[in-house]
CSV table of C-alpha atoms in Angstrom, one decimal:
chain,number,residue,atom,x,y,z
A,18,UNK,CA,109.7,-18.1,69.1
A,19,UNK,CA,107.3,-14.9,69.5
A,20,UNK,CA,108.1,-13.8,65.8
A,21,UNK,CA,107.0,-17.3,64.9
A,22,UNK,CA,103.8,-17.7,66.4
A,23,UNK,CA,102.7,-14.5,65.4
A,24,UNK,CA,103.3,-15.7,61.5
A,25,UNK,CA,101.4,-18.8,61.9
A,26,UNK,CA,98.4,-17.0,63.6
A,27,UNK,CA,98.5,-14.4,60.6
A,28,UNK,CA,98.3,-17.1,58.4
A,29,UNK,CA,95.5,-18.8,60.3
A,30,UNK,CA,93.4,-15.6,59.9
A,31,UNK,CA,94.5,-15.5,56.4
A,32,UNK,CA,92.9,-18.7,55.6
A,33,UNK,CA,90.0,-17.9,57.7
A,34,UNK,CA,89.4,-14.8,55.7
A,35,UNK,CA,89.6,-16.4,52.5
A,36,UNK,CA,86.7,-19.0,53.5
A,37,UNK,CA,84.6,-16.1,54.7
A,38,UNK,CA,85.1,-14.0,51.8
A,39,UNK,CA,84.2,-16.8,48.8
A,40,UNK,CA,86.5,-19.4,46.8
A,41,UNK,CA,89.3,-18.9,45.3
A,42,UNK,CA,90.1,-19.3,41.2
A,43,UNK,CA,93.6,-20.2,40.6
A,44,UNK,CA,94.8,-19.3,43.9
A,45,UNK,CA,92.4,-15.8,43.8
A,46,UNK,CA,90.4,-14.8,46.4
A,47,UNK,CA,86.5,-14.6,44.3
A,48,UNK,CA,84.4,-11.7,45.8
A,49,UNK,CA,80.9,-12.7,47.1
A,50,UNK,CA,78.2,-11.4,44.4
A,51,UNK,CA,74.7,-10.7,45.5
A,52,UNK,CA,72.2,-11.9,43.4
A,53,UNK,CA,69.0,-9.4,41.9
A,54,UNK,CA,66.7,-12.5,41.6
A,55,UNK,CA,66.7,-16.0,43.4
A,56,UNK,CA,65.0,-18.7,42.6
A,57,UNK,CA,64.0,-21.7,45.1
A,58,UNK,CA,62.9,-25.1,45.2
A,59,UNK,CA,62.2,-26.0,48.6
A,60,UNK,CA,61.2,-23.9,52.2
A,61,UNK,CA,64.5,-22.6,52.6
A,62,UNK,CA,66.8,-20.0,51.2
A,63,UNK,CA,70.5,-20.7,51.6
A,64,UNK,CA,73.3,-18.1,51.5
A,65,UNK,CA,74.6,-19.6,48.0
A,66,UNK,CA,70.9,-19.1,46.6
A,67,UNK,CA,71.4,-15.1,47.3
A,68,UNK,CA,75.0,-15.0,46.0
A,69,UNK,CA,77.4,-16.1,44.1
A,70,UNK,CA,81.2,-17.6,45.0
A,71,UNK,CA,79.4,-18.2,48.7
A,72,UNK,CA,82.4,-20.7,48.9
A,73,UNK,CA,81.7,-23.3,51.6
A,74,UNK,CA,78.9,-21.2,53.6
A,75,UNK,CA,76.8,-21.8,50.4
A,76,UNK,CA,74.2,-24.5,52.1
A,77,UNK,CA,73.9,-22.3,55.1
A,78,UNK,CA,70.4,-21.7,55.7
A,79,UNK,CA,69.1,-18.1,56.6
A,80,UNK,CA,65.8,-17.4,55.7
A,81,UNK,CA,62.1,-19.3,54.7
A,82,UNK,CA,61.1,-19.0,51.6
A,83,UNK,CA,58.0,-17.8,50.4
A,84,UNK,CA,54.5,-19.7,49.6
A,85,UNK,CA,54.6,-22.3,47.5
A,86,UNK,CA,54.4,-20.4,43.8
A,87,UNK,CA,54.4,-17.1,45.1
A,88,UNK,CA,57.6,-13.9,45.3
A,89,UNK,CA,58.7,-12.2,48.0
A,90,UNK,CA,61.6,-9.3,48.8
A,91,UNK,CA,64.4,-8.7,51.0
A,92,UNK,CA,65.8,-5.7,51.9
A,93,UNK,CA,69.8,-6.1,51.1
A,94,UNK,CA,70.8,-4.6,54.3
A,95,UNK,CA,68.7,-7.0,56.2
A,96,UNK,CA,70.8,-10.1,54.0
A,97,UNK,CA,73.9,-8.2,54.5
A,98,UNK,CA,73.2,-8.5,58.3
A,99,UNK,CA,72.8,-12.0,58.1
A,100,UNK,CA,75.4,-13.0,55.5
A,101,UNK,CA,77.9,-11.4,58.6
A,102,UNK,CA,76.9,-13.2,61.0
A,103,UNK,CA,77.6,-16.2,59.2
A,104,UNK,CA,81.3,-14.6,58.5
A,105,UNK,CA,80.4,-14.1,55.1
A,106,UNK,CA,82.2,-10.2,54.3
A,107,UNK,CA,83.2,-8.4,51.5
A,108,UNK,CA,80.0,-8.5,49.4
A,109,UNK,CA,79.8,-7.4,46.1
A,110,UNK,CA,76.3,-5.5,46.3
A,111,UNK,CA,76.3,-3.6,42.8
A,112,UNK,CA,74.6,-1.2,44.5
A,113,UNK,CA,71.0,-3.4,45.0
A,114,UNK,CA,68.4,-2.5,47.3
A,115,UNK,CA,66.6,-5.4,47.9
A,116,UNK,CA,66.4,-9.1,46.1
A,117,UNK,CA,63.5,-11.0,44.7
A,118,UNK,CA,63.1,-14.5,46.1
A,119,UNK,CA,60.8,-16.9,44.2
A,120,UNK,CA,59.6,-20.2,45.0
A,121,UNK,CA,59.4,-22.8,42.7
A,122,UNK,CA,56.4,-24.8,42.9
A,123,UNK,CA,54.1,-27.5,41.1
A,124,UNK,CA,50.6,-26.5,40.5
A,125,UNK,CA,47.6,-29.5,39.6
A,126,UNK,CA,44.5,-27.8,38.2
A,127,UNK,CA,40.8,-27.9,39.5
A,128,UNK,CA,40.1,-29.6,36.3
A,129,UNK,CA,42.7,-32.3,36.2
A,130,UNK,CA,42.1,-33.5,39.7
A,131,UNK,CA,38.4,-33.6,38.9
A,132,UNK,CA,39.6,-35.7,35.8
A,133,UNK,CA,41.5,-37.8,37.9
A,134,UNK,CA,39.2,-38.7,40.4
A,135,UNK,CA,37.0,-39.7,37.8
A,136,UNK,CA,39.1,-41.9,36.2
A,137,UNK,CA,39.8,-43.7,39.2
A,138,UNK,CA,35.6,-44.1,39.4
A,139,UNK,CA,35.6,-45.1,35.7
A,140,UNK,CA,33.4,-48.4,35.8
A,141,UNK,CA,33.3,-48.8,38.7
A,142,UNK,CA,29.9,-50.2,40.2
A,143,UNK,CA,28.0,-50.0,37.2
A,144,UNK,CA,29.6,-46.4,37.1
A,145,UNK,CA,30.0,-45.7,33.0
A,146,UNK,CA,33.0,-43.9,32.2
A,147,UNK,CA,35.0,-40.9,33.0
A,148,UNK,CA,33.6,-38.3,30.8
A,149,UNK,CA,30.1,-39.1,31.8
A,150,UNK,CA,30.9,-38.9,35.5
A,151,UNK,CA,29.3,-35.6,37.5
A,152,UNK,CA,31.3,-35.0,40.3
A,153,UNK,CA,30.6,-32.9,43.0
A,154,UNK,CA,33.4,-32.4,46.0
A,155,UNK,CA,32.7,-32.0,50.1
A,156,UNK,CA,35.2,-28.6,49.6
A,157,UNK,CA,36.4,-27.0,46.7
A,158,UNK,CA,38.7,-29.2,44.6
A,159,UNK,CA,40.5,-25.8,43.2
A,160,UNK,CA,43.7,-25.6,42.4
A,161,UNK,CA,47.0,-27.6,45.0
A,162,UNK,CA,50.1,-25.9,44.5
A,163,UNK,CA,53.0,-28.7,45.5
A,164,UNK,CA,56.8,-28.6,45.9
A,165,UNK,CA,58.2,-28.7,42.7
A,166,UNK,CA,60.0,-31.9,43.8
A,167,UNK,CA,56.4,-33.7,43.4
A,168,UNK,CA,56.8,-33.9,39.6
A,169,UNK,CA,55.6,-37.7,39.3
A,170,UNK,CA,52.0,-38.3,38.1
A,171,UNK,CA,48.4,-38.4,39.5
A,172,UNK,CA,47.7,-42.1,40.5
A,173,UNK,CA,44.4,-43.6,42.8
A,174,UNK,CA,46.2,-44.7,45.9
A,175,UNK,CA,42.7,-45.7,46.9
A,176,UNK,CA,39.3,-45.3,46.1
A,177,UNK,CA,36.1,-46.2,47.5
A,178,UNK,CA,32.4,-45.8,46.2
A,179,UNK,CA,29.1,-46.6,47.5
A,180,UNK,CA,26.2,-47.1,44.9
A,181,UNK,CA,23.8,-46.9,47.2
A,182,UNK,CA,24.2,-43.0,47.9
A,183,UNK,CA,26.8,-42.2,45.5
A,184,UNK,CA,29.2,-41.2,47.9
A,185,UNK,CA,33.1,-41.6,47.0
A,186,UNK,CA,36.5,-41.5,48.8
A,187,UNK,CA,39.3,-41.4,46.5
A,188,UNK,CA,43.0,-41.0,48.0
A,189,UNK,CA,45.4,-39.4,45.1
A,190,UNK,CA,49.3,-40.3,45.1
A,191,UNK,CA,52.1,-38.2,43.7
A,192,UNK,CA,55.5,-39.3,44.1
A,193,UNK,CA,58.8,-37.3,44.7
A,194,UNK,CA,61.9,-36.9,42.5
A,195,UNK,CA,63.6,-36.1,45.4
A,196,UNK,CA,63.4,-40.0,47.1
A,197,UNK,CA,60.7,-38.2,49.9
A,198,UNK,CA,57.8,-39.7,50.6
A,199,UNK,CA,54.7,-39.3,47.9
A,200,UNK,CA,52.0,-36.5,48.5
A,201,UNK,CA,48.8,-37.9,49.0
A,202,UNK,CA,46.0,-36.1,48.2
A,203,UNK,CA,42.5,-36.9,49.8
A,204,UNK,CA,39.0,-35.9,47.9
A,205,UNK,CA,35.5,-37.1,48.9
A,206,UNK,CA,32.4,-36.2,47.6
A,207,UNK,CA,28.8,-37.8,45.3
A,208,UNK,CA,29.2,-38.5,41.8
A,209,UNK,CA,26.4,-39.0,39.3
A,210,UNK,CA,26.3,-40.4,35.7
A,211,UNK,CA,25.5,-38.0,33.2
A,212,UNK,CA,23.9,-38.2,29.3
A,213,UNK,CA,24.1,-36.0,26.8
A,214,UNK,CA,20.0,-35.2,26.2
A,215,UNK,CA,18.1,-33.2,23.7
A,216,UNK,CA,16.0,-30.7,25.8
A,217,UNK,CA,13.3,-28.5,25.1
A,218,UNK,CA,13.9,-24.8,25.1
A,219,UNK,CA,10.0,-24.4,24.7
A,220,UNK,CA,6.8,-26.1,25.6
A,221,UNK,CA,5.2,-28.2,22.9
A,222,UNK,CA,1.7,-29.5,22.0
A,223,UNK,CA,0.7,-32.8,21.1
A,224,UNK,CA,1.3,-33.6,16.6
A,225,UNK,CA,3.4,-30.3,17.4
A,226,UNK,CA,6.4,-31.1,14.8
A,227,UNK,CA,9.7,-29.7,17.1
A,228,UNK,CA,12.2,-27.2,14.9
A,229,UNK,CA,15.7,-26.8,15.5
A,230,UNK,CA,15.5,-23.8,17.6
A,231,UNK,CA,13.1,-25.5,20.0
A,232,UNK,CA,16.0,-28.4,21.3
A,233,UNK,CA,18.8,-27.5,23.2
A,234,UNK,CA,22.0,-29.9,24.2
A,235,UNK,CA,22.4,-30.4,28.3
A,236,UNK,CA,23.5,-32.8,30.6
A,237,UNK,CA,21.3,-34.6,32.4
A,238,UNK,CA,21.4,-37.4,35.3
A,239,UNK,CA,21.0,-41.0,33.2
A,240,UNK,CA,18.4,-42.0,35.9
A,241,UNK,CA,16.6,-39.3,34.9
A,242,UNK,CA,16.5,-39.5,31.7
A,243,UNK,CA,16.9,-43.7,31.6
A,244,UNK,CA,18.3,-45.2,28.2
A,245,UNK,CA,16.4,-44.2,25.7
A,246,UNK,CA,17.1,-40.0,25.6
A,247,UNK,CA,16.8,-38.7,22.4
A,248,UNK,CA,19.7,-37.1,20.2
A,249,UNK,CA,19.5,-33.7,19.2
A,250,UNK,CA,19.9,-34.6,15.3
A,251,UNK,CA,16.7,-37.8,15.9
A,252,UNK,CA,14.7,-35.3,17.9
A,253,UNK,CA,14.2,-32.3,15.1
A,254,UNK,CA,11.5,-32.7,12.3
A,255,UNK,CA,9.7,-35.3,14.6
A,256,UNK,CA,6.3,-35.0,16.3
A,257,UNK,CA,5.6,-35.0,20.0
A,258,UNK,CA,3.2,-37.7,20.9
A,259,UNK,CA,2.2,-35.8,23.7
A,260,UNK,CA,2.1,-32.3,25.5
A,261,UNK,CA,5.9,-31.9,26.1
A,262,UNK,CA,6.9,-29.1,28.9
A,263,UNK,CA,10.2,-26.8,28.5
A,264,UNK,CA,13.1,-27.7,30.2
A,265,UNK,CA,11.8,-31.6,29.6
A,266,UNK,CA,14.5,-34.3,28.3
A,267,UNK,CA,12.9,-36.0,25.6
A,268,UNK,CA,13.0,-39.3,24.8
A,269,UNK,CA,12.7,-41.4,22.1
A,270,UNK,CA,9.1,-42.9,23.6
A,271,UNK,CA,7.8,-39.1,23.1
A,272,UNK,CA,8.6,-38.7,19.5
A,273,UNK,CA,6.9,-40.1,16.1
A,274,UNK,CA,7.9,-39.5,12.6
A,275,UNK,CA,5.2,-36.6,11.6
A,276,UNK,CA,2.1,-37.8,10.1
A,277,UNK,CA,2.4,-36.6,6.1
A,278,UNK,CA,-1.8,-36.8,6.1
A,279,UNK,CA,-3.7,-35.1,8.6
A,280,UNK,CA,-7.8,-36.7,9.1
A,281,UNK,CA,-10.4,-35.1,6.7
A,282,UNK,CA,-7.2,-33.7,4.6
A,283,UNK,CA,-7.4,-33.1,0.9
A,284,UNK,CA,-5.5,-35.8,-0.8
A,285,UNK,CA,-4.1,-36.4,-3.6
A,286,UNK,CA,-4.8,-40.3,-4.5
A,287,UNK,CA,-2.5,-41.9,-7.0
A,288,UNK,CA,-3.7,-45.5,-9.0
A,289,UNK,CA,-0.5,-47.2,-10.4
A,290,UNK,CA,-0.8,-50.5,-12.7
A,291,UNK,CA,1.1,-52.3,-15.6
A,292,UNK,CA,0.8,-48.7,-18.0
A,293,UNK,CA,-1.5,-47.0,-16.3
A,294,UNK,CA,-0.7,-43.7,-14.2
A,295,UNK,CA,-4.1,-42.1,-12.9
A,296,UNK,CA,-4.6,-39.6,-9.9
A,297,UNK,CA,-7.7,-38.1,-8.3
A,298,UNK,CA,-8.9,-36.1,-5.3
A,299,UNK,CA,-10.0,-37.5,-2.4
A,300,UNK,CA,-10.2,-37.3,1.3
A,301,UNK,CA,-8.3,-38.5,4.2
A,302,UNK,CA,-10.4,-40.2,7.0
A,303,UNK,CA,-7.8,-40.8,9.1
A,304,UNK,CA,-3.9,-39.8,10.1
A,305,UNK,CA,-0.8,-41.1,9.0
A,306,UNK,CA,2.8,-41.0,8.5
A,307,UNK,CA,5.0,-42.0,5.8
A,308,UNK,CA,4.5,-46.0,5.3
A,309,UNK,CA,1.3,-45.9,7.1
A,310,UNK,CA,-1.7,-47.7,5.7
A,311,UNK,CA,-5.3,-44.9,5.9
A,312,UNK,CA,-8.4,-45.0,4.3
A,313,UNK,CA,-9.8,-42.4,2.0
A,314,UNK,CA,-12.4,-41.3,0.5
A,315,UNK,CA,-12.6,-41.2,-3.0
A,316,UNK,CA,-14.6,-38.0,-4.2
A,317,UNK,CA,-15.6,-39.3,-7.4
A,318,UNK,CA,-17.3,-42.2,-7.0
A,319,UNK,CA,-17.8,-42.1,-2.9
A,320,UNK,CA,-15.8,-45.5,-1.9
A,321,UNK,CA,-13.5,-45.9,0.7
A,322,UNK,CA,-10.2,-47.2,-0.3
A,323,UNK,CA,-6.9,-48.1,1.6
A,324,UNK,CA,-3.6,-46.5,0.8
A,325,UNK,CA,0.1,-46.3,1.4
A,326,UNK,CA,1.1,-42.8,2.8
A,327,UNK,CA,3.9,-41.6,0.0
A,328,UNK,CA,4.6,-38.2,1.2
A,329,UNK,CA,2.9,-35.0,2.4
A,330,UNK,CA,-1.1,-35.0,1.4
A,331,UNK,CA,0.2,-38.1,-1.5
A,332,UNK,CA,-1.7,-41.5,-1.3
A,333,UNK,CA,-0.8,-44.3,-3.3
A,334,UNK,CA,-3.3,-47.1,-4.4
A,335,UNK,CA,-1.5,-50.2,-6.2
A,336,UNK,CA,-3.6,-52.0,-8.6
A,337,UNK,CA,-3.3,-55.5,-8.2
A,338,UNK,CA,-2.4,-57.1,-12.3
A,339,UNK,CA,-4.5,-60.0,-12.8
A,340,UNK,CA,-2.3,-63.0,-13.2
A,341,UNK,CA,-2.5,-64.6,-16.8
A,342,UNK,CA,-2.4,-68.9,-16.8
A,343,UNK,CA,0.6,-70.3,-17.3
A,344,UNK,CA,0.2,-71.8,-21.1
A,345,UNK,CA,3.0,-74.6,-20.3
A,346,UNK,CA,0.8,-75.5,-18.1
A,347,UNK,CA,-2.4,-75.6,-19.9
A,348,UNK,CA,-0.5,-77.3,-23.0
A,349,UNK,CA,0.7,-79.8,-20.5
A,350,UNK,CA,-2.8,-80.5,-19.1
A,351,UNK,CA,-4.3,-80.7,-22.4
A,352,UNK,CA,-1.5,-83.4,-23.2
A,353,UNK,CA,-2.0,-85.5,-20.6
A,354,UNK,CA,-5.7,-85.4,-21.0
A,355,UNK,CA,-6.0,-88.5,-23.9
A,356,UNK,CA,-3.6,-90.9,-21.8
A,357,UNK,CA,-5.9,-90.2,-19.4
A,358,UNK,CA,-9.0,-91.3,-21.2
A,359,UNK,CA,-7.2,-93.4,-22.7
A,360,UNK,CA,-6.7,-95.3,-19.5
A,361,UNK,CA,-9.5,-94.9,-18.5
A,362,UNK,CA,-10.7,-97.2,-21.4
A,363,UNK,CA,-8.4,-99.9,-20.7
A,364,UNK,CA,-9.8,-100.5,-18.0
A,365,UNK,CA,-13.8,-100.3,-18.6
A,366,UNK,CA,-15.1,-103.7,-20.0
A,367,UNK,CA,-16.5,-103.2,-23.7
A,368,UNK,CA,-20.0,-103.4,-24.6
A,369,UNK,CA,-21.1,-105.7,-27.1
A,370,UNK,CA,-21.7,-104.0,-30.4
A,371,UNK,CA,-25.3,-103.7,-30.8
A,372,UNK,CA,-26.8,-105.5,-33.7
């Protein structure tokens, strides 16, 4: 009876050894293998993330894991220790001296929560849209580093915008492969509507014609600027219709096309007619631009004439060609002129024929 009872507990503590050393492979005991690197996905590191054939100890939780994105190390003695008091024995260790633990983690840019926040303001209010939306956040909307779990995509749980101050309260959503609850993420802040504006890298005088290098491209407030801001590409080779300051936005209301003749200008005047090309010198009296009707002076013979602006100094006088009668319509006159008289005569009494 002894002899038996001591076989069964040898067998008991067999089995017992077997779990804590690993599982087996075809009736083989596998040795526990300590891992160099580990890699996480959640808080927790498990002894079957630190080796391998942990048999069933492997969900056994014995440390936290790092930050969320970040690596840390543990000294192998100090997993050792723990690995035996969770009858875990026999450890391969090929001689390591610590292990590196990394955690796993999802990581949403500065730049793509701003995006998404301003899509969730897209038209909303009278806002315009997204890419013309200035935002500025309460804190720093830098970048969230989240489980890795939270894989699903950014979506406006809610959102809520006053036009009054420009204030905003958006709630962001991102849902959880794992069936947990979604991560919401909460951002606040003002938002303004922006424009694309030509600006003036100088300061520019009235009749000033602006050059390329004096208009820059910025951003600029649309209340500021209101609806008529002036494209980079409308704003060069046109005049300023007033004194212009640097740093200004200018608008459309501030530019003319440049006048072509300047006042008391020499000017070339040109005479066009049915074969006849004739050109003389004269003198502007007044300023135009291309289209515009000025007077001038013609230096020959002292009269003031009115032209068409053509191009720079070049003043085009059109000579009206007299209209000739339309002969049909003579010959048709002419015609008609006997029936006429002719009834005319019917109906006049006739004179006695003086004797």
């Amino acid at each position: 009876m002894f002899v038996r009872s001591l076989s069964l507990a040898i067998a008991l503590l067999a089995a017992a050894s077997a779990a804590a050393l690993g599982q087996t492979r075809d009736g083989a005991i596998a040795t526990p293998v300590l891992r160099a690197n580990v890699t996480v996905s959640g808080d927790l590191v498990r002894i079957g993330d630190v080796i391998d054939n942990a048999g069933p100890a492997a969900g056994i939780a014995i440390y936290r894991a790092p930050d969320l994105g970040t690596t840390g190390t543990l000294p192998v003695d100090r997993v050792l220790t723990a690995l035996r008091a969770h009858q875990v024995i026999g450890v391969d260790t090929r001689d390591l001296r610590e292990i590196s633990v990394t955690r796993l983690a999802r990581t949403l840019e500065g730049k793509d929560i701003e995006l998404a926040v301003a899509r969730a303001l897209e038209r909303r209010n009278g806002l315009g849209d997204a890419a013309n939306l200035g935002l500025t956040f309460d804190r720093d909307a830098g970048d969230v580093r989240l489980d890795a779990a939270n894989s699903g995509a950014l979506h406006p749980a809610s959102v809520r915008y006053d036009a009054r101050n420009g204030r905003f309260d958006v709630t962001l959503e991102i849902s959880n492969d794992g069936g947990a609850a979604p991560v919401k993420l909460r951002f606040a802040g003002t938002v303004i509507e922006t424009v694309e504006a030509a600006v003036l890298a100088r300061g520019v005088e009235r009749n000033e014609v602006l050059k390329a290098s004096d208009v820059v491209i910025e951003r600029r407030p649309k209340a500021e600027v209101g609806n008529d801001a002036a494209r980079r590409d409308r704003a060069v080779g046109m005049q300023a219709r007033r004194q212009l300051r640097a740093g200004q936005a200018v608008r459309l209301a501030d530019l003319a096309k440049p006048d072509l003749v300047q006042r008391d200008q020499s000017v070339t005047l040109t005479y066009q007619a049915a074969g006849l090309y004739l050109t003389i010198r004269g003198k502007a009296l007044e300023s135009g631009t291309e289209g515009d009707v000025v007077n001038v002076l013609n230096l020959q013979s002292k009269r003031t004439i009115s032209g068409v602006v053509t191009g720079r100094g070049q003043v085009s006088i059109t000579v009206a060609t007299p209209r000739l009668p339309d002969t049909s319509d003579a010959t048709s006159a002419i015609d008609a002129a006997p029936v006429a008289v002719a009834a005319a005569n019917a109906n006049t009494p006739v004179s006695p024929k003086a004797e």
